[in-house]
mmCIF file with all atom_site columns, C-alpha atoms in Angstrom:
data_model
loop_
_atom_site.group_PDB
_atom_site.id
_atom_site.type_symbol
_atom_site.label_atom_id
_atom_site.label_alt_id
_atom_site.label_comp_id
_atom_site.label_asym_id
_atom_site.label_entity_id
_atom_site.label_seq_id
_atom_site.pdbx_PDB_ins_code
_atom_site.Cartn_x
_atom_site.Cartn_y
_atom_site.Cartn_z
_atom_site.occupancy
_atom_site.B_iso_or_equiv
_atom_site.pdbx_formal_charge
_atom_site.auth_seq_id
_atom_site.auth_comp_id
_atom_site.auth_asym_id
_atom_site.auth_atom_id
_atom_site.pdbx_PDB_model_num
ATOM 1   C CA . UNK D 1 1   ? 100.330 88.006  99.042  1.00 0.00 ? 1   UNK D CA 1
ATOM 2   C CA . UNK D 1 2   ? 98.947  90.772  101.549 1.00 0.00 ? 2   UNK D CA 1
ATOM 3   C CA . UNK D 1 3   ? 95.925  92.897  100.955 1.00 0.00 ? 3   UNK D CA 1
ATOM 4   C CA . UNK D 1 4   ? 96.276  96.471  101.989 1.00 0.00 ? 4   UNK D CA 1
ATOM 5   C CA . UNK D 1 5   ? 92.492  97.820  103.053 1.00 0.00 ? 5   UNK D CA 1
ATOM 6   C CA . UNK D 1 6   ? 91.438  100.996 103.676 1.00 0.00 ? 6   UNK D CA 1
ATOM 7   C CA . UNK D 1 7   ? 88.283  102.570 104.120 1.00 0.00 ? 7   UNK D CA 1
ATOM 8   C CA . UNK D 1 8   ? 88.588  105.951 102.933 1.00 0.00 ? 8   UNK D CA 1
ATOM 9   C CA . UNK D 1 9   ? 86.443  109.221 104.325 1.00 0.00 ? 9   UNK D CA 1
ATOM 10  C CA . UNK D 1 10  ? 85.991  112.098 102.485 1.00 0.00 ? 10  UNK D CA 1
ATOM 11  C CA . UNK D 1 11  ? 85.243  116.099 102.941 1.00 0.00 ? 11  UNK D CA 1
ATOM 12  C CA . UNK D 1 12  ? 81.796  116.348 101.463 1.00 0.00 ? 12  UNK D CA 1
ATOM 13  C CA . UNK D 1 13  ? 81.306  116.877 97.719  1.00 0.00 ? 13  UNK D CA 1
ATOM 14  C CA . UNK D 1 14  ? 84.572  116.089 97.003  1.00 0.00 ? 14  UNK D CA 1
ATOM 15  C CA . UNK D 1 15  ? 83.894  112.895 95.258  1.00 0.00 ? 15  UNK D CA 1
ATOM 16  C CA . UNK D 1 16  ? 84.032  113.884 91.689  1.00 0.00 ? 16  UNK D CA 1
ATOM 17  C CA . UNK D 1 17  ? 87.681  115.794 92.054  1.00 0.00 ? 17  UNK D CA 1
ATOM 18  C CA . UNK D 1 18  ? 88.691  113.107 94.521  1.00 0.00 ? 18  UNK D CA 1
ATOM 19  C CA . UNK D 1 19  ? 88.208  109.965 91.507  1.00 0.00 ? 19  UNK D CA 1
ATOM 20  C CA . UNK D 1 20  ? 89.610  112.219 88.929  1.00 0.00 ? 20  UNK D CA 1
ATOM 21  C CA . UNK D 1 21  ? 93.143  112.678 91.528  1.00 0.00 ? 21  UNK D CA 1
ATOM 22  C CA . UNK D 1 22  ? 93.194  108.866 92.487  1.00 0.00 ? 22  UNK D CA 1
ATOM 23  C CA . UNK D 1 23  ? 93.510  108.396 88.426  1.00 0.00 ? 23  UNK D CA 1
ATOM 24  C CA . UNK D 1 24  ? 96.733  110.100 88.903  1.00 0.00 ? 24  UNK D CA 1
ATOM 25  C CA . UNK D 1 25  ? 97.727  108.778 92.192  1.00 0.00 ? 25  UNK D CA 1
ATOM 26  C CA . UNK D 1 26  ? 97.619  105.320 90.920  1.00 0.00 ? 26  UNK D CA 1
ATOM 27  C CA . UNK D 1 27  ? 100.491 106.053 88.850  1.00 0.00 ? 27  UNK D CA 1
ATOM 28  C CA . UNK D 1 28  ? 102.708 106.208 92.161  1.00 0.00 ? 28  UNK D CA 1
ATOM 29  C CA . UNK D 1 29  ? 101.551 103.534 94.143  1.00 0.00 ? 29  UNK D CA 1
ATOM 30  C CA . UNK D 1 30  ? 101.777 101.052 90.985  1.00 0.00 ? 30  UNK D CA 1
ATOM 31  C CA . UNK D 1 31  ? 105.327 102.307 90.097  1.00 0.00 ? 31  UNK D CA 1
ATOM 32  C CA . UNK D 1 32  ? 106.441 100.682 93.890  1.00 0.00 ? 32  UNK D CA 1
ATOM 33  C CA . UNK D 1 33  ? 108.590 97.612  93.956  1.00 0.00 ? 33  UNK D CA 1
ATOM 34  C CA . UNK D 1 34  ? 106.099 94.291  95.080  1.00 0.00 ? 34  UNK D CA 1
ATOM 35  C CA . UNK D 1 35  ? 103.049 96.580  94.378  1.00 0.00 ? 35  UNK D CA 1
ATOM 36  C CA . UNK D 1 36  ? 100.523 93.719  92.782  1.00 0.00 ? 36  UNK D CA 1
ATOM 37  C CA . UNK D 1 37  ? 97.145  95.644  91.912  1.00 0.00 ? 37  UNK D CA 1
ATOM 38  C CA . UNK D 1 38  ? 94.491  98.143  93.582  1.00 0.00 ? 38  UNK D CA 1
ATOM 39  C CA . UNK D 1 39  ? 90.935  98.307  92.903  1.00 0.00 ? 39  UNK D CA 1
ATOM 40  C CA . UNK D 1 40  ? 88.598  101.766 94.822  1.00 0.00 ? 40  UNK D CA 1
ATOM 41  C CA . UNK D 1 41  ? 84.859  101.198 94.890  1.00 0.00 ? 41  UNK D CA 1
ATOM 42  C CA . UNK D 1 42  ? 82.593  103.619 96.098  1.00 0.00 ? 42  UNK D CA 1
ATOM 43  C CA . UNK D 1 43  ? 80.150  103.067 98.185  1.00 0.00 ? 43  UNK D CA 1
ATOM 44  C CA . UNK D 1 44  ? 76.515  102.620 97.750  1.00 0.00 ? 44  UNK D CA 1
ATOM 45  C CA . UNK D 1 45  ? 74.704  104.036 101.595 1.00 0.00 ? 45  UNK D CA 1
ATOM 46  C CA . UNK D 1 46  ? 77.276  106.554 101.858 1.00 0.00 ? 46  UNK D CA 1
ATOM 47  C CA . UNK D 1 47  ? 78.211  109.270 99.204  1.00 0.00 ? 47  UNK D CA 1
ATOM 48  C CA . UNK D 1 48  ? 81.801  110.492 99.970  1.00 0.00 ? 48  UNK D CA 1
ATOM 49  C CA . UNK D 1 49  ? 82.761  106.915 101.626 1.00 0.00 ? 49  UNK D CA 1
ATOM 50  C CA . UNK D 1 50  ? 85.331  104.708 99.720  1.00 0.00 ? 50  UNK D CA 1
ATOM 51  C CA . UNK D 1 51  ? 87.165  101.243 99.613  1.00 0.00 ? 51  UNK D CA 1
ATOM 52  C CA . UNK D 1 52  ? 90.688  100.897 98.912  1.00 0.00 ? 52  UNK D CA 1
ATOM 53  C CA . UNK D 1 53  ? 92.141  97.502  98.111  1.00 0.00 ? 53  UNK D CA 1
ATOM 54  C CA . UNK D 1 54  ? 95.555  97.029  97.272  1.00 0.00 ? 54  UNK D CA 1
ATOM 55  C CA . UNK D 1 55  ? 97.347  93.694  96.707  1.00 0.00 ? 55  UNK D CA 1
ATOM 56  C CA . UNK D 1 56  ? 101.068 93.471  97.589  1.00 0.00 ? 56  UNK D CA 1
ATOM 57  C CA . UNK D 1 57  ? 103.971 90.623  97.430  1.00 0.00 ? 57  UNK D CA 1
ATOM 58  C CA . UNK D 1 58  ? 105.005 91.260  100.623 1.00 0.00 ? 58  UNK D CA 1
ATOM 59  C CA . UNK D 1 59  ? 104.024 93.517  104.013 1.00 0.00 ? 59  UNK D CA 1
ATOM 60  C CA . UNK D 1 60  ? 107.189 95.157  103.347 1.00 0.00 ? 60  UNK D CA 1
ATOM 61  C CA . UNK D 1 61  ? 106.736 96.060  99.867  1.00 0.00 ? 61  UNK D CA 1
ATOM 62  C CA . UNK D 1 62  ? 103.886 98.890  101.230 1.00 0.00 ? 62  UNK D CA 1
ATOM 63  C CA . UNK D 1 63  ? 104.781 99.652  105.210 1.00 0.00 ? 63  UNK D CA 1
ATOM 64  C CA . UNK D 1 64  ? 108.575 100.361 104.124 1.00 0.00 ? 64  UNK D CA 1
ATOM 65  C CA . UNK D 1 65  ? 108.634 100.290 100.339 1.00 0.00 ? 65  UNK D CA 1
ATOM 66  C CA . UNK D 1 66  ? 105.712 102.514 99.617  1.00 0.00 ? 66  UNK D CA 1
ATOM 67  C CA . UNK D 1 67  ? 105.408 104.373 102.667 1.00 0.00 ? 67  UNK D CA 1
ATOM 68  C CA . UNK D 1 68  ? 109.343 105.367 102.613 1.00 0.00 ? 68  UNK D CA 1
ATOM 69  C CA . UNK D 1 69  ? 109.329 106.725 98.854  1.00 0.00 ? 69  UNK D CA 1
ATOM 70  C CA . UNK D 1 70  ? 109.422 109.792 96.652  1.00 0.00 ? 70  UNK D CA 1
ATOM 71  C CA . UNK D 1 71  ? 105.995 107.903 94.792  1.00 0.00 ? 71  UNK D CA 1
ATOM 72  C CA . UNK D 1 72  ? 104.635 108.048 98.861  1.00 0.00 ? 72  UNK D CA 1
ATOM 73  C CA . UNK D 1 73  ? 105.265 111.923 98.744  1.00 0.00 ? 73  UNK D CA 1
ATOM 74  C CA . UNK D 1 74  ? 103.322 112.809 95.611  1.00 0.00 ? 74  UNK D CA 1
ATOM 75  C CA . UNK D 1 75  ? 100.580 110.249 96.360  1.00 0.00 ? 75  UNK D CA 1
ATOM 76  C CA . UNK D 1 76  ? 100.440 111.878 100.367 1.00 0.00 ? 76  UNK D CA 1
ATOM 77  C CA . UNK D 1 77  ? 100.346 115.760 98.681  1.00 0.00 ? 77  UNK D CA 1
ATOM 78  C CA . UNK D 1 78  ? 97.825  114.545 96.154  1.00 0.00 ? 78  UNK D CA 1
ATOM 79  C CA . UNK D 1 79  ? 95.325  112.588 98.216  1.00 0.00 ? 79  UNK D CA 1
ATOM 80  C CA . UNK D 1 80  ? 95.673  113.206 101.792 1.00 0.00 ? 80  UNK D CA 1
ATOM 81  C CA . UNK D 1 81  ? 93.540  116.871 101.654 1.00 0.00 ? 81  UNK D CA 1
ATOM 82  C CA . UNK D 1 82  ? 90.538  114.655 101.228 1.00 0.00 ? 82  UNK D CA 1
ATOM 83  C CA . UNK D 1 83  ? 90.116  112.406 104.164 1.00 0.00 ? 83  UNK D CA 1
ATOM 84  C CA . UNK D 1 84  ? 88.331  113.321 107.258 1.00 0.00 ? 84  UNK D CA 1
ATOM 85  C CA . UNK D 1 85  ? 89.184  111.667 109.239 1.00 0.00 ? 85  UNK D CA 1
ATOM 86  C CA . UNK D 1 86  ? 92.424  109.804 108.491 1.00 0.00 ? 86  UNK D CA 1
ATOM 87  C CA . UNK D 1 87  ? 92.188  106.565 106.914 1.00 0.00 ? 87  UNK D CA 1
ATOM 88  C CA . UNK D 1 88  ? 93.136  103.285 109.278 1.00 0.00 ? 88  UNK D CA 1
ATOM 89  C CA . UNK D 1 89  ? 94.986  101.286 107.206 1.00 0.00 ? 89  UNK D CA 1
ATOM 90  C CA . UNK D 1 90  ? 95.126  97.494  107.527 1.00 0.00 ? 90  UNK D CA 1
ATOM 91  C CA . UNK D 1 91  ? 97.011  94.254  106.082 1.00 0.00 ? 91  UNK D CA 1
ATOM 92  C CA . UNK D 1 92  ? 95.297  90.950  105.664 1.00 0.00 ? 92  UNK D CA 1
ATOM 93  C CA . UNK D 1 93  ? 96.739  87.642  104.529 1.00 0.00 ? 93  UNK D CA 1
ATOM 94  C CA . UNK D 1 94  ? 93.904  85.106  103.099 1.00 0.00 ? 94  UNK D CA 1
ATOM 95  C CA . UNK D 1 95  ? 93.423  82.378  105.120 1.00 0.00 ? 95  UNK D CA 1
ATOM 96  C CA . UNK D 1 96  ? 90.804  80.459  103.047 1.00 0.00 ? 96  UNK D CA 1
ATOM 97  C CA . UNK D 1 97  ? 89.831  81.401  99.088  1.00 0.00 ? 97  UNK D CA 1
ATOM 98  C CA . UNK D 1 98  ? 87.545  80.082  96.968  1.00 0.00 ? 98  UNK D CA 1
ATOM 99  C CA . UNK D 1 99  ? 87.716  80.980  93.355  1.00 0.00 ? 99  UNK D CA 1
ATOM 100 C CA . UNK D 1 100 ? 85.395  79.881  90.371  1.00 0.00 ? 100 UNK D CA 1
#
């Protein structure tokens, strides 16, 4: 499994509007072949600052999957108006994990 992170900066005082399209958005990204789960928290020292975390089956499945589809388009138009600056986007594989 790979985990997709992204830290996600917004345009002040867009917060509210911004939750209320990622609602939507998540209807794209989750539609995508390999596409496991997401999860955005907000966070706590920094109002318009956000966490995205999404699971996939396989690098692929986002870089080329995601990023080449119509789902991509509607989920770029929808979201992308609110970052400043651009997200960095990253891919992790666990190396150690420790469930209870």
């Amino acid at each position: 499994m790979i985990l997709e992170v992204a830290i996600l900066h917004l345009k002040p005082g867009l917060s509210a509007e911004f939750e209320k399209d990622f609602v939507e958005a998540g209807q794209y990204i989750s539609a995508t072949p390999g596409y496991v789960s997401h999860s955005l928290s907000k966070c706590f020292e920094a109002a318009d600052k956000y966490l995205l975390l999404v699971n996939w089956e396989k690098i692929t499945d986002h870089t080329v999957g995601f990023r080449t589809s119509a789902q991509y388009q509607s989920w770029k138009n929808l979201l992308h108006p609110y970052y400043d600056p651009f997200p960095v986007v990253e891919h992790y594989t666990a190396v150690i994990e420790n469930r209870l």
